[in-house]
Amino acid sequence: MSKRILIVDDAAFMRMMLKDIITKNGYEVAGEAENGLKAVEMYKELKPDLVMMDITMPEMDGIQAVREIKKIDPQAKIIMCSAMGQQAMVIESIQAGARDFIVKPFQADRIVEAIKKVLG
């Protein structure tokens, strides 16, 4: 059975791009969320193998969503994706429990590499 991935980004075109890369590489998209609040709800419901999480989003940002998801499931596997190559954001994400960090605009092979590394 293919691994299921939840895509979280407030930009529809980013979700579409990620969806395309993920499905072309044999993974299944479990669902899509446009903010952190929705991501937490969907994580509870879908229990995906991995979450691709944007940082800057309305209602609840990605870092807060990582913290909430980790409370529900300490084993949750999350990869952060953000346009901001800010060191502080990267560090905060990893401290919150993210396993990897991808900077936008990203290359498809970097995404696949991160997914493989995190899912083992």
Tab-separated table of N, CA and C in Angstrom:
chain	number	residue	atom	x	y	z
A	1	MET	N	0.843	-1.196	0.000
A	1	MET	CA	0.000	0.000	0.000
A	1	MET	C	0.884	1.254	0.000
A	2	SER	N	0.552	2.218	-0.835
A	2	SER	CA	1.385	3.418	-0.906
A	2	SER	C	1.178	4.306	0.317
A	3	LYS	N	2.220	5.037	0.653
A	3	LYS	CA	2.186	5.937	1.805
A	3	LYS	C	1.281	7.128	1.503
A	4	ARG	N	0.529	7.537	2.525
A	4	ARG	CA	-0.441	8.623	2.369
A	4	ARG	C	0.090	9.922	2.946
A	5	ILE	N	0.000	10.991	2.159
A	5	ILE	CA	0.558	12.284	2.545
A	5	ILE	C	-0.515	13.373	2.582
A	6	LEU	N	-0.501	14.150	3.669
A	6	LEU	CA	-1.407	15.289	3.812
A	6	LEU	C	-0.641	16.547	3.391
A	7	ILE	N	-1.209	17.307	2.464
A	7	ILE	CA	-0.577	18.535	1.968
A	7	ILE	C	-1.243	19.739	2.619
A	8	VAL	N	-0.417	20.605	3.227
A	8	VAL	CA	-0.951	21.787	3.899
A	8	VAL	C	-0.263	23.046	3.374
A	9	ASP	N	-1.030	23.887	2.684
A	9	ASP	CA	-0.508	25.154	2.160
A	9	ASP	C	-1.694	26.046	1.844
A	10	ASP	N	-1.580	27.344	2.134
A	10	ASP	CA	-2.704	28.240	1.861
A	10	ASP	C	-2.799	28.605	0.380
A	11	ALA	N	-1.750	28.335	-0.393
A	11	ALA	CA	-1.773	28.629	-1.831
A	11	ALA	C	-2.188	27.386	-2.612
A	12	ALA	N	-3.305	27.496	-3.316
A	12	ALA	CA	-3.828	26.359	-4.082
A	12	ALA	C	-2.831	25.841	-5.114
A	13	PHE	N	-2.098	26.757	-5.772
A	13	PHE	CA	-1.152	26.313	-6.801
A	13	PHE	C	0.009	25.523	-6.192
A	14	MET	N	0.396	25.842	-4.948
A	14	MET	CA	1.461	25.089	-4.266
A	14	MET	C	0.961	23.687	-3.930
A	15	ARG	N	-0.284	23.596	-3.475
A	15	ARG	CA	-0.856	22.281	-3.167
A	15	ARG	C	-0.910	21.437	-4.430
A	16	MET	N	-1.270	22.091	-5.541
A	16	MET	CA	-1.362	21.391	-6.818
A	16	MET	C	0.016	20.883	-7.262
A	17	MET	N	1.027	21.729	-7.118
A	17	MET	CA	2.390	21.344	-7.477
A	17	MET	C	2.873	20.164	-6.641
A	18	LEU	N	2.654	20.260	-5.339
A	18	LEU	CA	3.066	19.183	-4.436
A	18	LEU	C	2.318	17.890	-4.747
A	19	LYS	N	1.028	18.023	-4.992
A	19	LYS	CA	0.187	16.865	-5.317
A	19	LYS	C	0.730	16.143	-6.551
A	20	ASP	N	1.098	16.933	-7.550
A	20	ASP	CA	1.637	16.412	-8.790
A	20	ASP	C	2.925	15.625	-8.537
A	21	ILE	N	3.851	16.210	-7.801
A	21	ILE	CA	5.138	15.567	-7.487
A	21	ILE	C	4.913	14.291	-6.677
A	22	ILE	N	4.054	14.391	-5.670
A	22	ILE	CA	3.780	13.260	-4.781
A	22	ILE	C	3.167	12.078	-5.532
A	23	THR	N	2.135	12.342	-6.329
A	23	THR	CA	1.466	11.246	-7.040
A	23	THR	C	2.351	10.641	-8.134
A	24	LYS	N	3.147	11.482	-8.803
A	24	LYS	CA	4.049	10.971	-9.844
A	24	LYS	C	5.126	10.056	-9.286
A	25	ASN	N	5.374	10.173	-7.988
A	25	ASN	CA	6.405	9.360	-7.355
A	25	ASN	C	5.838	8.202	-6.539
A	26	GLY	N	4.589	7.872	-6.817
A	26	GLY	CA	4.003	6.671	-6.226
A	26	GLY	C	3.409	6.808	-4.837
A	27	TYR	N	3.248	8.033	-4.378
A	27	TYR	CA	2.613	8.244	-3.075
A	27	TYR	C	1.172	8.669	-3.290
A	28	GLU	N	0.384	8.543	-2.233
A	28	GLU	CA	-1.025	8.912	-2.324
A	28	GLU	C	-1.261	10.196	-1.526
A	29	VAL	N	-2.076	11.100	-2.061
A	29	VAL	CA	-2.417	12.317	-1.330
A	29	VAL	C	-3.640	11.991	-0.471
A	30	ALA	N	-3.421	11.987	0.845
A	30	ALA	CA	-4.509	11.644	1.778
A	30	ALA	C	-5.529	12.769	1.843
A	31	GLY	N	-5.060	14.016	1.712
A	31	GLY	CA	-5.950	15.165	1.788
A	31	GLY	C	-5.177	16.457	1.641
A	32	GLU	N	-5.924	17.564	1.583
A	32	GLU	CA	-5.320	18.888	1.453
A	32	GLU	C	-5.976	19.833	2.444
A	33	ALA	N	-5.150	20.679	3.064
A	33	ALA	CA	-5.666	21.678	3.998
A	33	ALA	C	-5.048	23.024	3.646
A	34	GLU	N	-5.830	24.101	3.837
A	34	GLU	CA	-5.319	25.423	3.473
A	34	GLU	C	-4.853	26.249	4.676
A	35	ASN	N	-4.950	25.683	5.872
A	35	ASN	CA	-4.399	26.357	7.055
A	35	ASN	C	-4.100	25.336	8.150
A	36	GLY	N	-3.380	25.796	9.163
A	36	GLY	CA	-2.959	24.906	10.234
A	36	GLY	C	-4.096	24.287	11.027
A	37	LEU	N	-5.155	25.065	11.219
A	37	LEU	CA	-6.313	24.590	11.969
A	37	LEU	C	-6.933	23.378	11.282
A	38	LYS	N	-7.139	23.525	9.977
A	38	LYS	CA	-7.705	22.458	9.162
A	38	LYS	C	-6.757	21.251	9.134
A	39	ALA	N	-5.454	21.529	9.102
A	39	ALA	CA	-4.444	20.462	9.072
A	39	ALA	C	-4.549	19.571	10.307
A	40	VAL	N	-4.727	20.199	11.464
A	40	VAL	CA	-4.824	19.442	12.715
A	40	VAL	C	-6.077	18.560	12.695
A	41	GLU	N	-7.202	19.138	12.265
A	41	GLU	CA	-8.459	18.376	12.171
A	41	GLU	C	-8.301	17.204	11.208
A	42	MET	N	-7.714	17.484	10.042
A	42	MET	CA	-7.554	16.442	9.029
A	42	MET	C	-6.564	15.363	9.461
A	43	TYR	N	-5.557	15.750	10.225
A	43	TYR	CA	-4.595	14.760	10.716
A	43	TYR	C	-5.307	13.749	11.614
A	44	LYS	N	-6.151	14.261	12.513
A	44	LYS	CA	-6.908	13.383	13.426
A	44	LYS	C	-7.774	12.412	12.631
A	45	GLU	N	-8.421	12.942	11.617
A	45	GLU	CA	-9.361	12.172	10.812
A	45	GLU	C	-8.675	11.180	9.857
A	46	LEU	N	-7.641	11.638	9.157
A	46	LEU	CA	-7.017	10.834	8.107
A	46	LEU	C	-5.819	9.999	8.541
A	47	LYS	N	-5.163	10.389	9.627
A	47	LYS	CA	-3.960	9.714	10.110
A	47	LYS	C	-2.982	9.396	8.964
A	48	PRO	N	-2.495	10.438	8.283
A	48	PRO	CA	-1.580	10.215	7.159
A	48	PRO	C	-0.205	9.729	7.632
A	49	ASP	N	0.575	9.171	6.710
A	49	ASP	CA	1.927	8.702	7.041
A	49	ASP	C	2.888	9.879	7.155
A	50	LEU	N	2.544	10.974	6.460
A	50	LEU	CA	3.423	12.131	6.413
A	50	LEU	C	2.617	13.393	6.150
A	51	VAL	N	3.110	14.534	6.664
A	51	VAL	CA	2.473	15.826	6.414
A	51	VAL	C	3.511	16.756	5.777
A	52	MET	N	3.122	17.400	4.668
A	52	MET	CA	3.948	18.441	4.039
A	52	MET	C	3.304	19.749	4.495
A	53	MET	N	4.005	20.534	5.309
A	53	MET	CA	3.395	21.689	5.980
A	53	MET	C	4.056	23.017	5.623
A	54	ASP	N	3.248	23.963	5.167
A	54	ASP	CA	3.718	25.328	4.927
A	54	ASP	C	3.832	26.011	6.294
A	55	ILE	N	4.608	27.095	6.367
A	55	ILE	CA	4.713	27.797	7.654
A	55	ILE	C	3.741	28.958	7.756
A	56	THR	N	3.778	29.857	6.787
A	56	THR	CA	2.974	31.068	6.871
A	56	THR	C	1.578	30.847	6.290
A	57	MET	N	0.599	30.727	7.180
A	57	MET	CA	-0.794	30.492	6.763
A	57	MET	C	-1.740	31.227	7.693
A	58	PRO	N	-2.953	31.511	7.215
A	58	PRO	CA	-3.943	32.165	8.094
A	58	PRO	C	-4.484	31.198	9.155
A	59	GLU	N	-5.137	31.743	10.149
A	59	GLU	CA	-5.795	31.018	11.241
A	59	GLU	C	-4.855	30.313	12.212
A	60	MET	N	-3.951	29.476	11.690
A	60	MET	CA	-2.941	28.855	12.544
A	60	MET	C	-1.737	28.588	11.657
A	61	ASP	N	-0.568	29.067	12.067
A	61	ASP	CA	0.601	28.854	11.215
A	61	ASP	C	1.115	27.415	11.324
A	62	GLY	N	2.039	27.095	10.449
A	62	GLY	CA	2.554	25.730	10.377
A	62	GLY	C	3.263	25.261	11.625
A	63	ILE	N	3.994	26.155	12.263
A	63	ILE	CA	4.740	25.758	13.470
A	63	ILE	C	3.777	25.387	14.599
A	64	GLN	N	2.730	26.186	14.781
A	64	GLN	CA	1.720	25.885	15.793
A	64	GLN	C	0.999	24.578	15.448
A	65	ALA	N	0.718	24.378	14.163
A	65	ALA	CA	0.047	23.148	13.726
A	65	ALA	C	0.919	21.920	14.007
A	66	VAL	N	2.235	22.064	13.808
A	66	VAL	CA	3.157	20.954	14.115
A	66	VAL	C	3.059	20.610	15.591
A	67	ARG	N	3.066	21.625	16.434
A	67	ARG	CA	2.971	21.394	17.891
A	67	ARG	C	1.670	20.654	18.246
A	68	GLU	N	0.564	21.099	17.636
A	68	GLU	CA	-0.738	20.476	17.913
A	68	GLU	C	-0.780	19.015	17.432
A	69	ILE	N	-0.256	18.783	16.231
A	69	ILE	CA	-0.239	17.419	15.680
A	69	ILE	C	0.647	16.516	16.534
A	70	LYS	N	1.770	17.037	16.998
A	70	LYS	CA	2.683	16.249	17.838
A	70	LYS	C	2.047	15.890	19.181
A	71	LYS	N	1.117	16.743	19.664
A	71	LYS	CA	0.392	16.434	20.903
A	71	LYS	C	-0.520	15.234	20.672
A	72	ILE	N	-1.153	15.197	19.492
A	72	ILE	CA	-2.066	14.112	19.137
A	72	ILE	C	-1.278	12.829	18.880
A	73	ASP	N	-0.175	12.981	18.134
A	73	ASP	CA	0.630	11.837	17.724
A	73	ASP	C	2.116	12.201	17.789
A	74	PRO	N	2.786	11.831	18.879
A	74	PRO	CA	4.209	12.161	19.027
A	74	PRO	C	5.090	11.562	17.922
A	75	GLN	N	4.578	10.537	17.240
A	75	GLN	CA	5.335	9.886	16.162
A	75	GLN	C	5.088	10.515	14.786
A	76	ALA	N	4.262	11.554	14.735
A	76	ALA	CA	3.909	12.181	13.460
A	76	ALA	C	5.155	12.588	12.675
A	77	LYS	N	5.106	12.352	11.364
A	77	LYS	CA	6.213	12.717	10.478
A	77	LYS	C	5.788	13.942	9.674
A	78	ILE	N	6.523	15.031	9.844
A	78	ILE	CA	6.160	16.294	9.205
A	78	ILE	C	7.371	16.923	8.524
A	79	ILE	N	7.168	17.375	7.290
A	79	ILE	CA	8.200	18.111	6.557
A	79	ILE	C	7.669	19.519	6.346
A	80	MET	N	8.450	20.514	6.731
A	80	MET	CA	8.048	21.898	6.548
A	80	MET	C	8.465	22.393	5.162
A	81	CYS	N	7.612	23.218	4.564
A	81	CYS	CA	7.925	23.840	3.271
A	81	CYS	C	7.668	25.326	3.455
A	82	SER	N	8.654	26.144	3.159
A	82	SER	CA	8.410	27.571	3.281
A	82	SER	C	9.282	28.390	2.359
A	83	ALA	N	8.741	29.504	1.920
A	83	ALA	CA	9.470	30.417	1.051
A	83	ALA	C	10.534	31.161	1.840
A	84	MET	N	10.350	31.211	3.124
A	84	MET	CA	11.295	31.956	3.937
A	84	MET	C	12.451	31.075	4.349
A	85	GLY	N	13.636	31.416	3.867
A	85	GLY	CA	14.805	30.654	4.262
A	85	GLY	C	15.354	31.212	5.555
A	86	GLN	N	14.471	31.614	6.449
A	86	GLN	CA	14.905	32.203	7.712
A	86	GLN	C	15.345	31.131	8.685
A	87	GLN	N	16.554	31.278	9.155
A	87	GLN	CA	17.136	30.315	10.078
A	87	GLN	C	16.263	30.091	11.313
A	88	ALA	N	15.712	31.183	11.848
A	88	ALA	CA	14.886	31.078	13.054
A	88	ALA	C	13.668	30.187	12.827
A	89	MET	N	13.036	30.333	11.662
A	89	MET	CA	11.864	29.524	11.328
A	89	MET	C	12.233	28.050	11.211
A	90	VAL	N	13.371	27.785	10.591
A	90	VAL	CA	13.845	26.408	10.414
A	90	VAL	C	14.059	25.787	11.790
A	91	ILE	N	14.778	26.490	12.640
A	91	ILE	CA	15.076	25.993	13.985
A	91	ILE	C	13.797	25.780	14.786
A	92	GLU	N	12.889	26.749	14.735
A	92	GLU	CA	11.625	26.632	15.470
A	92	GLU	C	10.802	25.441	14.990
A	93	SER	N	10.799	25.217	13.683
A	93	SER	CA	10.060	24.087	13.105
A	93	SER	C	10.617	22.752	13.597
A	94	ILE	N	11.926	22.641	13.571
A	94	ILE	CA	12.578	21.399	14.003
A	94	ILE	C	12.352	21.183	15.500
A	95	GLN	N	12.439	22.250	16.279
A	95	GLN	CA	12.178	22.140	17.719
A	95	GLN	C	10.737	21.737	17.988
A	96	ALA	N	9.829	22.204	17.144
A	96	ALA	CA	8.406	21.868	17.312
A	96	ALA	C	8.142	20.406	16.943
A	97	GLY	N	9.069	19.804	16.193
A	97	GLY	CA	8.919	18.388	15.872
A	97	GLY	C	8.967	18.035	14.399
A	98	ALA	N	9.231	19.003	13.528
A	98	ALA	CA	9.327	18.693	12.095
A	98	ALA	C	10.591	17.876	11.846
A	99	ARG	N	10.528	16.978	10.853
A	99	ARG	CA	11.668	16.109	10.568
A	99	ARG	C	12.601	16.680	9.517
A	100	ASP	N	12.082	17.570	8.667
A	100	ASP	CA	12.904	18.138	7.603
A	100	ASP	C	12.304	19.479	7.197
A	101	PHE	N	13.051	20.215	6.382
A	101	PHE	CA	12.633	21.552	5.985
A	101	PHE	C	13.017	21.780	4.535
A	102	ILE	N	12.065	22.154	3.705
A	102	ILE	CA	12.317	22.418	2.295
A	102	ILE	C	12.012	23.890	2.025
A	103	VAL	N	12.925	24.561	1.334
A	103	VAL	CA	12.728	25.971	1.021
A	103	VAL	C	12.145	26.115	-0.384
A	104	LYS	N	11.083	26.938	-0.490
A	104	LYS	CA	10.466	27.222	-1.789
A	104	LYS	C	11.282	28.304	-2.495
A	105	PRO	N	11.337	28.361	-3.808
A	105	PRO	CA	10.759	27.377	-4.737
A	105	PRO	C	11.591	26.107	-4.711
A	106	PHE	N	10.911	24.976	-4.644
A	106	PHE	CA	11.670	23.745	-4.514
A	106	PHE	C	11.705	22.918	-5.785
A	107	GLN	N	12.705	22.062	-5.855
A	107	GLN	CA	12.843	21.134	-6.975
A	107	GLN	C	12.147	19.832	-6.584
A	108	ALA	N	11.546	19.204	-7.568
A	108	ALA	CA	10.835	17.951	-7.331
A	108	ALA	C	11.728	16.900	-6.674
A	109	ASP	N	12.979	16.787	-7.130
A	109	ASP	CA	13.849	15.756	-6.564
A	109	ASP	C	14.184	16.012	-5.091
A	110	ARG	N	14.204	17.272	-4.697
A	110	ARG	CA	14.460	17.595	-3.282
A	110	ARG	C	13.273	17.158	-2.418
A	111	ILE	N	12.073	17.303	-2.942
A	111	ILE	CA	10.874	16.878	-2.219
A	111	ILE	C	10.849	15.366	-2.065
A	112	VAL	N	11.105	14.668	-3.172
A	112	VAL	CA	11.100	13.208	-3.156
A	112	VAL	C	12.190	12.684	-2.198
A	113	GLU	N	13.340	13.306	-2.229
A	113	GLU	CA	14.459	12.925	-1.354
A	113	GLU	C	14.047	13.089	0.116
A	114	ALA	N	13.413	14.219	0.439
A	114	ALA	CA	12.978	14.481	1.822
A	114	ALA	C	11.915	13.470	2.247
A	115	ILE	N	10.963	13.184	1.375
A	115	ILE	CA	9.901	12.218	1.690
A	115	ILE	C	10.490	10.840	1.969
A	116	LYS	N	11.384	10.392	1.086
A	116	LYS	CA	12.021	9.077	1.257
A	116	LYS	C	12.799	9.005	2.557
A	117	LYS	N	13.522	10.085	2.858
A	117	LYS	CA	14.347	10.132	4.075
A	117	LYS	C	13.461	10.046	5.321
A	118	VAL	N	12.368	10.815	5.339
A	118	VAL	CA	11.503	10.859	6.514
A	118	VAL	C	10.664	9.575	6.685
A	119	LEU	N	10.190	9.039	5.566
A	119	LEU	CA	9.374	7.820	5.657
A	119	LEU	C	10.226	6.559	5.808
A	120	GLY	N	11.504	6.694	5.518
A	120	GLY	CA	12.437	5.581	5.688
A	120	GLY	C	12.370	4.577	4.590
